[in-house]
């Protein structure tokens, strides 16, 4: 094979401090030819310099904006420059294993799949604990006629060593954007990713759109990848992380999901509303409280500090950061904006 048939599009997920480890794993563990487009949404200076140096060395395309990007916007900026048969969307905090991309492409070639997802793991040590091994995402109608979302990830929390020997390639409904191989032709039908999905459930929306358009989603367990969340976060990650998982962005995404797929505002959404900000509390506030209490594990004290003091203050700060970003950047017309494709499948009427 002389010309690459796949482009890897790397997009920022929730932080920048893991960019070097992630990118190095891609080059170390990918043996087939590939194009690479790296979307850098306002990374701090030290990361920017690193990416610029590696881009010159390796010859990949580097797209940089001077403001933070929500995931679908970042993916669209990269997608606009893809000219290959396949595109692999990869977050900037994953570690890939040897042969990961070859296995995904082989699955697509042998099955005709539109989307292929790997055996996705989470946290370090890498490739040990399952995060997602395919799953379900569909709209179902209940006895009263309400349209409700069905979402389930398979084997989450299981040890890879226990479940992987029993796994086999299979058609599924769900794949996450930590890593997702997509047949590029599907975008001629769907258009670009929905940029009204700011930070949550965009993978569900895309997978359901693919299936509605007649495409297929497959799970390929011979490809194994791990995403590595940062806890505690480094200072250079805090601003982006708070914006990335802001209450406003999540509420907007959930609202778009309900509107687009004509879903009832049922217990699924009520649970999401009540849990707003849980990532920020777990990743930012809990480590802070742990340091202030000298590591003393007192649930009563932690609850007082969390919900009586820090959480309300953090919520106010989160609202300020989100509003500030919206005023400056959310409506900004970027000169790197993706050219218009056909109307996205968002305009179609979803079916039960």
CSV table of C-alpha atoms in Angstrom, one decimal:
chain,number,residue,atom,x,y,z
A,1,UNK,CA,0.0,0.0,0.0
A,2,UNK,CA,1.6,3.2,-1.2
A,3,UNK,CA,-1.0,5.7,-0.3
A,4,UNK,CA,-2.7,5.9,3.2
A,5,UNK,CA,-6.4,4.9,3.2
A,6,UNK,CA,-6.9,6.4,6.7
A,7,UNK,CA,-6.6,9.8,8.3
A,8,UNK,CA,-6.2,10.0,12.1
A,9,UNK,CA,-7.9,13.1,13.5
A,10,UNK,CA,-6.8,13.9,17.0
A,11,UNK,CA,-9.0,16.3,19.0
A,12,UNK,CA,-8.8,17.7,22.5
A,13,UNK,CA,-11.0,15.9,25.0
A,14,UNK,CA,-10.7,17.5,28.4
A,15,UNK,CA,-7.1,18.4,29.0
A,16,UNK,CA,-3.7,19.1,27.3
A,17,UNK,CA,-1.1,17.7,29.7
A,18,UNK,CA,-1.3,14.1,28.3
A,19,UNK,CA,-0.8,15.2,24.7
A,20,UNK,CA,2.8,14.0,24.4
A,21,UNK,CA,2.2,10.5,25.8
A,22,UNK,CA,-0.9,10.0,23.6
A,23,UNK,CA,0.7,11.2,20.4
A,24,UNK,CA,3.9,9.2,20.9
A,25,UNK,CA,1.8,6.1,21.4
A,26,UNK,CA,0.1,6.6,18.1
A,27,UNK,CA,3.5,6.8,16.2
A,28,UNK,CA,5.0,4.0,18.2
A,29,UNK,CA,2.1,1.5,17.7
A,30,UNK,CA,0.8,2.3,14.2
A,31,UNK,CA,2.6,0.4,11.4
A,32,UNK,CA,0.4,1.0,8.4
A,33,UNK,CA,0.6,4.3,6.4
A,34,UNK,CA,-1.7,7.0,7.7
A,35,UNK,CA,-2.3,10.8,7.5
A,36,UNK,CA,-2.6,12.7,10.7
A,37,UNK,CA,-4.5,15.9,11.4
A,38,UNK,CA,-4.0,17.3,14.9
A,39,UNK,CA,-6.6,19.8,16.1
A,40,UNK,CA,-5.1,22.0,18.9
A,41,UNK,CA,-7.7,24.1,20.6
A,42,UNK,CA,-5.8,26.7,22.5
A,43,UNK,CA,-3.3,24.5,24.3
A,44,UNK,CA,-0.9,26.2,26.7
A,45,UNK,CA,2.4,27.5,25.3
A,46,UNK,CA,4.5,24.4,26.3
A,47,UNK,CA,2.1,22.0,24.6
A,48,UNK,CA,1.8,24.3,21.6
A,49,UNK,CA,5.6,24.3,21.1
A,50,UNK,CA,5.8,20.6,21.4
A,51,UNK,CA,3.0,20.0,18.9
A,52,UNK,CA,4.6,22.5,16.4
A,53,UNK,CA,8.0,20.7,16.7
A,54,UNK,CA,6.5,17.3,16.2
A,55,UNK,CA,4.4,18.5,13.3
A,56,UNK,CA,7.5,19.7,11.5
A,57,UNK,CA,9.3,16.5,12.3
A,58,UNK,CA,6.6,14.1,11.3
A,59,UNK,CA,4.9,16.2,8.6
A,60,UNK,CA,1.3,16.1,9.9
A,61,UNK,CA,-1.2,18.9,9.6
A,62,UNK,CA,-1.6,21.0,12.8
A,63,UNK,CA,-4.8,23.1,13.1
A,64,UNK,CA,-4.7,25.6,16.0
A,65,UNK,CA,-7.3,28.0,17.3
A,66,UNK,CA,-6.7,30.7,19.9
A,67,UNK,CA,-9.8,29.6,21.9
A,68,UNK,CA,-11.0,26.3,23.4
A,69,UNK,CA,-13.0,23.9,21.3
A,70,UNK,CA,-16.0,21.7,22.1
A,71,UNK,CA,-15.4,18.2,20.7
A,72,UNK,CA,-17.7,18.2,17.7
A,73,UNK,CA,-16.3,21.5,16.5
A,74,UNK,CA,-12.7,20.2,16.8
A,75,UNK,CA,-13.7,17.0,14.9
A,76,UNK,CA,-15.3,19.1,12.1
A,77,UNK,CA,-12.2,21.2,11.7
A,78,UNK,CA,-10.2,18.1,11.1
A,79,UNK,CA,-12.8,16.3,9.1
A,80,UNK,CA,-12.9,19.2,6.6
A,81,UNK,CA,-9.3,18.2,5.5
A,82,UNK,CA,-9.8,14.5,5.2
A,83,UNK,CA,-9.3,13.0,1.8
A,84,UNK,CA,-9.0,9.3,2.6
A,85,UNK,CA,-11.4,6.3,2.6
A,86,UNK,CA,-11.5,6.1,6.4
A,87,UNK,CA,-11.1,8.6,9.3
A,88,UNK,CA,-10.1,7.5,12.8
A,89,UNK,CA,-11.3,10.1,15.4
A,90,UNK,CA,-9.0,9.9,18.5
A,91,UNK,CA,-9.1,11.9,21.6
A,92,UNK,CA,-5.8,13.5,22.8
A,93,UNK,CA,-5.7,11.5,26.0
A,94,UNK,CA,-5.6,7.9,24.7
A,95,UNK,CA,-2.9,5.3,24.6
A,96,UNK,CA,-3.2,2.9,21.7
A,97,UNK,CA,-1.8,-0.7,21.5
A,98,UNK,CA,0.2,-2.3,18.7
A,99,UNK,CA,-2.0,-3.1,15.7
A,100,UNK,CA,-4.9,-1.0,16.9
A,101,UNK,CA,-5.6,0.7,13.6
A,102,UNK,CA,-4.9,-2.3,11.4
A,103,UNK,CA,-7.5,-4.2,13.3
A,104,UNK,CA,-10.2,-1.5,13.0
A,105,UNK,CA,-9.6,-1.2,9.2
A,106,UNK,CA,-9.6,-5.0,8.7
A,107,UNK,CA,-13.0,-5.1,10.5
A,108,UNK,CA,-14.4,-2.4,8.3
A,109,UNK,CA,-13.1,-4.0,5.1
A,110,UNK,CA,-14.4,-7.5,6.0
A,111,UNK,CA,-17.8,-6.5,7.2
A,112,UNK,CA,-18.5,-3.3,5.3
A,113,UNK,CA,-19.0,-1.5,8.6
A,114,UNK,CA,-19.6,2.2,8.6
A,115,UNK,CA,-18.2,2.7,12.1
A,116,UNK,CA,-15.9,0.4,14.1
A,117,UNK,CA,-15.0,0.8,17.8
A,118,UNK,CA,-12.2,-0.9,19.7
A,119,UNK,CA,-12.2,-2.6,23.1
A,120,UNK,CA,-12.0,0.7,25.0
A,121,UNK,CA,-10.4,0.7,28.5
A,122,UNK,CA,-9.9,3.5,31.0
A,123,UNK,CA,-7.3,4.7,33.5
A,124,UNK,CA,-3.8,3.5,34.2
A,125,UNK,CA,-2.3,0.9,34.2
A,126,UNK,CA,-3.5,0.9,30.6
A,127,UNK,CA,-5.4,-1.9,28.8
A,128,UNK,CA,-6.6,-3.5,32.0
A,129,UNK,CA,-10.1,-2.3,32.9
A,130,UNK,CA,-12.9,-2.2,30.3
A,131,UNK,CA,-14.7,1.0,29.7
A,132,UNK,CA,-16.8,0.1,26.7
A,133,UNK,CA,-17.1,-3.1,24.6
A,134,UNK,CA,-19.9,-2.0,22.3
A,135,UNK,CA,-23.4,-1.5,23.6
A,136,UNK,CA,-26.9,-0.2,22.9
A,137,UNK,CA,-28.2,3.2,21.9
A,138,UNK,CA,-31.6,3.5,20.3
A,139,UNK,CA,-35.0,5.2,20.7
A,140,UNK,CA,-37.8,3.0,22.1
A,141,UNK,CA,-41.4,3.7,22.5
A,142,UNK,CA,-43.0,2.8,25.8
A,143,UNK,CA,-46.6,1.7,26.4
A,144,UNK,CA,-47.8,5.3,26.5
A,145,UNK,CA,-46.2,6.2,23.2
A,146,UNK,CA,-43.4,8.2,24.7
A,147,UNK,CA,-40.1,8.1,22.9
A,148,UNK,CA,-37.3,7.2,25.3
A,149,UNK,CA,-33.6,6.7,24.9
A,150,UNK,CA,-32.0,3.3,25.5
A,151,UNK,CA,-28.3,3.5,26.4
A,152,UNK,CA,-26.1,0.8,27.7
A,153,UNK,CA,-22.3,0.1,27.5
A,154,UNK,CA,-21.2,-3.6,27.7
A,155,UNK,CA,-18.7,-5.0,30.2
A,156,UNK,CA,-17.8,-1.7,31.8
A,157,UNK,CA,-15.6,-2.2,34.9
A,158,UNK,CA,-14.6,-5.8,34.0
A,159,UNK,CA,-11.0,-6.9,33.9
A,160,UNK,CA,-9.7,-7.2,30.3
A,161,UNK,CA,-7.9,-10.5,31.1
A,162,UNK,CA,-11.2,-12.0,32.2
A,163,UNK,CA,-13.4,-11.0,29.3
A,164,UNK,CA,-11.3,-10.5,26.3
A,165,UNK,CA,-10.7,-14.2,25.5
A,166,UNK,CA,-14.5,-14.6,25.2
A,167,UNK,CA,-15.0,-11.6,23.0
A,168,UNK,CA,-15.5,-11.6,19.2
A,169,UNK,CA,-16.2,-9.1,16.5
A,170,UNK,CA,-19.9,-8.3,16.5
A,171,UNK,CA,-22.3,-5.8,15.2
A,172,UNK,CA,-23.4,-3.4,17.9
A,173,UNK,CA,-25.0,0.0,18.3
A,174,UNK,CA,-22.6,2.1,20.3
A,175,UNK,CA,-19.1,3.3,20.0
A,176,UNK,CA,-17.5,6.2,21.8
A,177,UNK,CA,-15.3,9.1,20.4
A,178,UNK,CA,-12.3,8.2,22.5
A,179,UNK,CA,-11.5,6.2,19.4
A,180,UNK,CA,-13.8,5.6,16.4
A,181,UNK,CA,-13.0,4.5,12.9
A,182,UNK,CA,-15.5,5.9,10.4
A,183,UNK,CA,-16.0,5.2,6.7
A,184,UNK,CA,-15.7,8.8,5.3
A,185,UNK,CA,-18.4,8.3,2.7
A,186,UNK,CA,-21.1,8.4,5.4
A,187,UNK,CA,-20.5,12.1,5.8
A,188,UNK,CA,-21.8,12.7,2.3
A,189,UNK,CA,-25.2,11.6,3.7
A,190,UNK,CA,-25.0,13.0,7.2
A,191,UNK,CA,-23.0,16.2,6.8
A,192,UNK,CA,-20.7,17.3,9.5
A,193,UNK,CA,-21.0,16.5,13.2
A,194,UNK,CA,-23.8,18.3,15.0
A,195,UNK,CA,-22.2,21.4,16.6
A,196,UNK,CA,-25.3,21.9,18.8
A,197,UNK,CA,-24.1,18.9,20.7
A,198,UNK,CA,-21.5,20.7,22.8
A,199,UNK,CA,-20.1,18.2,25.2
A,200,UNK,CA,-22.3,15.2,26.0
A,201,UNK,CA,-23.9,12.3,24.2
A,202,UNK,CA,-22.6,13.3,20.8
A,203,UNK,CA,-21.5,9.7,20.2
A,204,UNK,CA,-25.0,8.4,20.8
A,205,UNK,CA,-26.4,11.0,18.4
A,206,UNK,CA,-23.8,10.1,15.7
A,207,UNK,CA,-24.2,6.3,16.0
A,208,UNK,CA,-28.0,6.5,15.9
A,209,UNK,CA,-27.7,8.8,12.9
A,210,UNK,CA,-25.4,6.3,11.1
A,211,UNK,CA,-27.8,3.4,11.8
A,212,UNK,CA,-30.8,5.5,10.7
A,213,UNK,CA,-29.0,6.2,7.4
A,214,UNK,CA,-28.6,2.5,6.8
A,215,UNK,CA,-25.0,2.1,8.1
A,216,UNK,CA,-23.6,-0.4,10.6
A,217,UNK,CA,-21.6,-0.1,13.8
A,218,UNK,CA,-19.2,-2.9,14.8
A,219,UNK,CA,-17.2,-3.8,17.9
A,220,UNK,CA,-13.6,-5.1,17.2
A,221,UNK,CA,-12.0,-6.6,20.4
A,222,UNK,CA,-8.6,-7.2,18.7
A,223,UNK,CA,-8.1,-3.4,18.8
A,224,UNK,CA,-7.5,-2.2,22.4
A,225,UNK,CA,-7.2,1.4,23.5
A,226,UNK,CA,-7.2,3.1,26.8
A,227,UNK,CA,-8.2,6.7,27.7
A,228,UNK,CA,-6.4,8.2,30.6
A,229,UNK,CA,-8.4,10.7,32.7
A,230,UNK,CA,-6.4,13.2,34.7
A,231,UNK,CA,-6.9,13.2,38.4
A,232,UNK,CA,-5.7,15.3,39.9
A,233,UNK,CA,-5.5,17.8,37.1
A,234,UNK,CA,-2.5,19.8,36.3
A,235,UNK,CA,-2.9,23.6,36.6
A,236,UNK,CA,-2.6,24.0,32.8
A,237,UNK,CA,-5.8,21.9,32.4
A,238,UNK,CA,-8.1,23.5,34.9
A,239,UNK,CA,-9.7,26.3,32.7
A,240,UNK,CA,-10.4,24.0,29.7
A,241,UNK,CA,-11.7,21.2,31.9
A,242,UNK,CA,-14.2,23.5,33.7
A,243,UNK,CA,-15.5,24.8,30.4
A,244,UNK,CA,-15.5,21.4,28.7
A,245,UNK,CA,-17.7,19.9,31.4
A,246,UNK,CA,-19.7,23.1,32.2
A,247,UNK,CA,-23.3,22.8,33.3
A,248,UNK,CA,-24.4,25.1,30.5
A,249,UNK,CA,-22.8,23.0,27.8
A,250,UNK,CA,-24.2,19.8,29.1
A,251,UNK,CA,-27.7,21.2,29.5
A,252,UNK,CA,-27.5,22.5,25.9
A,253,UNK,CA,-26.4,19.1,24.7
A,254,UNK,CA,-29.1,17.3,26.5
A,255,UNK,CA,-31.7,19.7,25.2
A,256,UNK,CA,-30.5,19.2,21.6
A,257,UNK,CA,-30.6,15.4,22.0
A,258,UNK,CA,-34.2,15.6,23.2
A,259,UNK,CA,-35.3,17.9,20.5
A,260,UNK,CA,-33.5,16.1,17.7
A,261,UNK,CA,-34.8,12.7,18.5
A,262,UNK,CA,-38.1,13.8,20.0
A,263,UNK,CA,-37.5,12.2,23.4
A,264,UNK,CA,-39.6,12.4,26.5
A,265,UNK,CA,-38.0,14.3,29.4
A,266,UNK,CA,-38.1,11.1,31.5
A,267,UNK,CA,-36.0,9.7,34.4
A,268,UNK,CA,-33.0,9.4,32.1
A,269,UNK,CA,-32.8,13.2,31.6
A,270,UNK,CA,-33.9,13.9,35.2
A,271,UNK,CA,-30.9,11.9,36.4
A,272,UNK,CA,-28.6,13.8,34.1
A,273,UNK,CA,-29.9,17.1,35.4
A,274,UNK,CA,-29.3,16.1,39.0
A,275,UNK,CA,-25.8,15.0,38.3
A,276,UNK,CA,-24.6,18.2,36.6
A,277,UNK,CA,-21.1,19.0,37.6
A,278,UNK,CA,-20.2,15.6,39.0
A,279,UNK,CA,-17.0,15.4,37.0
A,280,UNK,CA,-15.8,18.8,38.2
A,281,UNK,CA,-16.6,17.8,41.8
A,282,UNK,CA,-14.8,14.5,41.5
A,283,UNK,CA,-11.8,15.7,39.6
A,284,UNK,CA,-11.2,19.3,40.9
A,285,UNK,CA,-12.9,19.7,44.3
A,286,UNK,CA,-12.4,16.3,45.9
A,287,UNK,CA,-8.6,16.4,45.5
A,288,UNK,CA,-8.7,20.0,46.9
A,289,UNK,CA,-10.7,18.9,49.9
A,290,UNK,CA,-8.4,15.9,50.5
A,291,UNK,CA,-5.4,18.2,50.7
A,292,UNK,CA,-7.2,20.7,53.0
A,293,UNK,CA,-8.2,17.9,55.4
A,294,UNK,CA,-4.7,16.4,55.3
A,295,UNK,CA,-6.1,13.2,53.9
A,296,UNK,CA,-8.4,12.5,56.8
A,297,UNK,CA,-11.4,10.5,55.4
A,298,UNK,CA,-14.4,12.0,57.1
A,299,UNK,CA,-17.5,11.8,55.0
A,300,UNK,CA,-19.4,14.3,57.1
A,301,UNK,CA,-16.7,16.9,56.9
A,302,UNK,CA,-16.2,16.2,53.2
A,303,UNK,CA,-19.9,16.7,52.6
A,304,UNK,CA,-19.9,20.0,54.5
A,305,UNK,CA,-16.9,21.4,52.6
A,306,UNK,CA,-18.2,20.1,49.2
A,307,UNK,CA,-21.8,21.1,49.3
A,308,UNK,CA,-21.7,23.8,51.9
A,309,UNK,CA,-18.8,25.8,50.6
A,310,UNK,CA,-16.8,24.7,47.5
A,311,UNK,CA,-19.5,23.4,45.2
A,312,UNK,CA,-21.6,26.6,45.3
A,313,UNK,CA,-18.5,28.7,44.7
A,314,UNK,CA,-17.3,26.5,41.9
A,315,UNK,CA,-20.8,26.6,40.2
A,316,UNK,CA,-20.7,30.4,40.2
A,317,UNK,CA,-17.2,30.4,38.7
A,318,UNK,CA,-18.3,27.8,36.1
A,319,UNK,CA,-21.2,30.0,35.0
A,320,UNK,CA,-18.8,33.0,34.7
A,321,UNK,CA,-16.3,31.1,32.6
A,322,UNK,CA,-19.0,29.7,30.4
A,323,UNK,CA,-20.6,33.1,29.8
A,324,UNK,CA,-17.3,34.7,29.2
A,325,UNK,CA,-16.4,32.1,26.6
A,326,UNK,CA,-19.7,32.5,24.9
A,327,UNK,CA,-19.4,36.2,24.6
A,328,UNK,CA,-15.9,36.0,23.1
A,329,UNK,CA,-15.8,32.8,21.0
A,330,UNK,CA,-18.9,30.6,20.7
A,331,UNK,CA,-20.4,32.8,18.0
A,332,UNK,CA,-17.1,33.7,16.4
A,333,UNK,CA,-16.8,33.0,12.7
A,334,UNK,CA,-13.6,31.0,12.3
A,335,UNK,CA,-11.7,31.4,9.1
A,336,UNK,CA,-10.9,27.7,9.4
A,337,UNK,CA,-14.5,26.8,9.5
A,338,UNK,CA,-15.5,23.6,7.6
A,339,UNK,CA,-17.1,24.1,4.2
A,340,UNK,CA,-20.8,23.2,4.0
A,341,UNK,CA,-21.7,19.6,3.1
A,342,UNK,CA,-25.2,18.3,2.5
A,343,UNK,CA,-27.8,19.0,5.2
A,344,UNK,CA,-27.1,16.8,8.2
A,345,UNK,CA,-29.4,13.9,9.2
A,346,UNK,CA,-30.5,16.1,12.1
A,347,UNK,CA,-33.3,17.4,9.8
A,348,UNK,CA,-34.6,13.9,9.3
A,349,UNK,CA,-37.5,12.5,11.4
A,350,UNK,CA,-36.2,9.8,13.8
A,351,UNK,CA,-38.0,6.5,13.9
A,352,UNK,CA,-38.8,4.3,16.9
